[in-house]
Amino acid sequence: QVQLVESGGGLVQSGGSLRLSCAASGSVFSWGDMGWYRQSPGKERELVTTITRGGTTNYADSVLGRFTISRDDAKNTVYLRMNSLKPEDTAVYYCYCNARTLRFGSGMDYWGKGTLVTVSS
């Protein structure tokens, strides 16, 4: 099976920075696209950013210019650098990746359990 474990969340004041990490493990044939979602209480889940295995990135308008996604395939890890944090960035952040495994050879999306980011004013 594939496991994703997020880390790096915490409490930070407005204007501060955090770096989230997501370490993936498991028996996989290949890794595909990766990205981050977030969800705040009372709000719909939001796709924050994605990165393809070729390195193409996309960002939600709300984080464009402040967040940066990157990946290190050698370490099976995806990162999210978060700068100039705002209270509205407060959410549980979830990473995902697409992977091909023996059981799901055509590829399947996997999600971590999330890490909480709280931005105070």
XYZ file of C-alpha atoms in Angstrom:
121
model
C 0.000 0.000 0.000
C 0.915 3.659 -0.323
C 1.215 5.890 2.710
C 1.536 9.670 2.766
C 2.565 11.501 5.926
C 2.403 15.284 6.149
C 4.460 17.326 8.567
C 5.411 20.914 9.227
C 2.110 22.389 10.273
C 1.740 24.538 13.335
C 0.785 27.896 14.740
C 2.255 30.985 13.125
C 1.489 34.679 13.173
C 0.235 36.551 10.160
C 3.091 37.291 7.794
C 5.093 34.290 8.885
C 6.232 31.266 6.928
C 6.015 27.502 7.136
C 7.224 24.632 5.029
C 5.087 21.544 4.774
C 6.502 18.189 3.783
C 4.788 15.055 2.586
C 6.728 11.827 2.582
C 5.386 8.987 0.486
C 6.197 5.342 0.916
C 5.070 2.011 -0.412
C 5.627 -0.421 -3.218
C 4.978 1.580 -6.351
C 5.888 1.261 -9.972
C 5.910 4.963 -10.678
C 4.880 8.284 -9.170
C 2.630 10.690 -10.995
C 1.188 14.097 -10.213
C 1.346 15.444 -6.680
C -0.297 18.320 -4.904
C -1.902 19.868 -1.870
C -5.480 20.446 -0.789
C -6.726 22.349 2.211
C -9.969 22.564 4.114
C -11.139 25.100 6.663
C -14.089 24.601 9.005
C -17.327 25.343 7.219
C -15.688 25.617 3.809
C -15.332 23.323 0.846
C -12.099 21.537 0.182
C -9.829 23.673 -1.958
C -7.163 22.546 -4.352
C -4.165 24.679 -3.444
C -1.502 23.580 -5.880
C -0.380 20.745 -8.116
C 2.849 19.656 -9.700
C 3.182 17.147 -12.486
C 5.972 14.642 -12.692
C 7.399 16.863 -15.400
C 7.522 19.823 -13.032
C 4.581 21.851 -14.308
C 2.882 23.697 -11.459
C -0.505 25.281 -10.890
C -1.687 27.440 -8.021
C -4.996 28.647 -6.712
C -5.424 32.386 -7.101
C -5.591 32.753 -3.337
C -2.013 31.532 -2.860
C -0.350 32.526 -6.108
C 2.864 34.398 -5.427
C 3.011 33.296 -1.806
C 3.165 29.484 -1.927
C 5.620 27.306 -3.812
C 5.293 23.593 -4.468
C 8.254 21.385 -5.231
C 9.031 17.697 -5.364
C 12.019 15.469 -4.850
C 11.332 12.164 -6.533
C 14.530 10.638 -5.186
C 13.146 11.146 -1.681
C 9.508 10.462 -2.598
C 8.624 13.788 -1.053
C 6.583 16.820 -2.020
C 6.940 20.187 -0.297
C 4.868 23.303 0.126
C 6.646 26.513 1.058
C 4.175 28.993 2.495
C 5.181 32.635 2.803
C 3.290 35.747 3.874
C 0.709 33.650 5.634
C -2.702 35.130 6.305
C -5.400 34.134 8.784
C -7.512 32.913 5.886
C -4.813 30.326 5.157
C -5.785 28.534 8.357
C -6.793 25.017 7.384
C -5.895 21.380 7.460
C -3.553 20.755 4.565
C -3.615 17.418 2.780
C -1.111 16.152 0.279
C -1.895 13.735 -2.492
C -0.044 11.794 -5.095
C -0.908 9.569 -7.985
C 0.891 6.257 -8.049
C 0.866 3.023 -9.969
C 0.949 -0.098 -7.816
C 0.535 -3.800 -8.346
C -3.075 -3.585 -7.212
C -3.904 -0.426 -9.163
C -1.688 -0.637 -12.167
C -3.491 2.117 -14.045
C -2.796 4.620 -11.273
C -4.679 5.827 -8.235
C -4.730 8.948 -6.087
C -3.655 8.693 -2.461
C -4.085 11.240 0.314
C -2.428 11.880 3.623
C -4.287 12.480 6.855
C -3.424 16.163 6.960
C -1.464 18.651 8.994
C -3.029 21.661 10.679
C -1.857 25.163 9.861
C -3.160 27.939 12.084
C -2.387 31.566 11.285
C -3.170 34.103 13.967
C -3.714 37.805 13.457
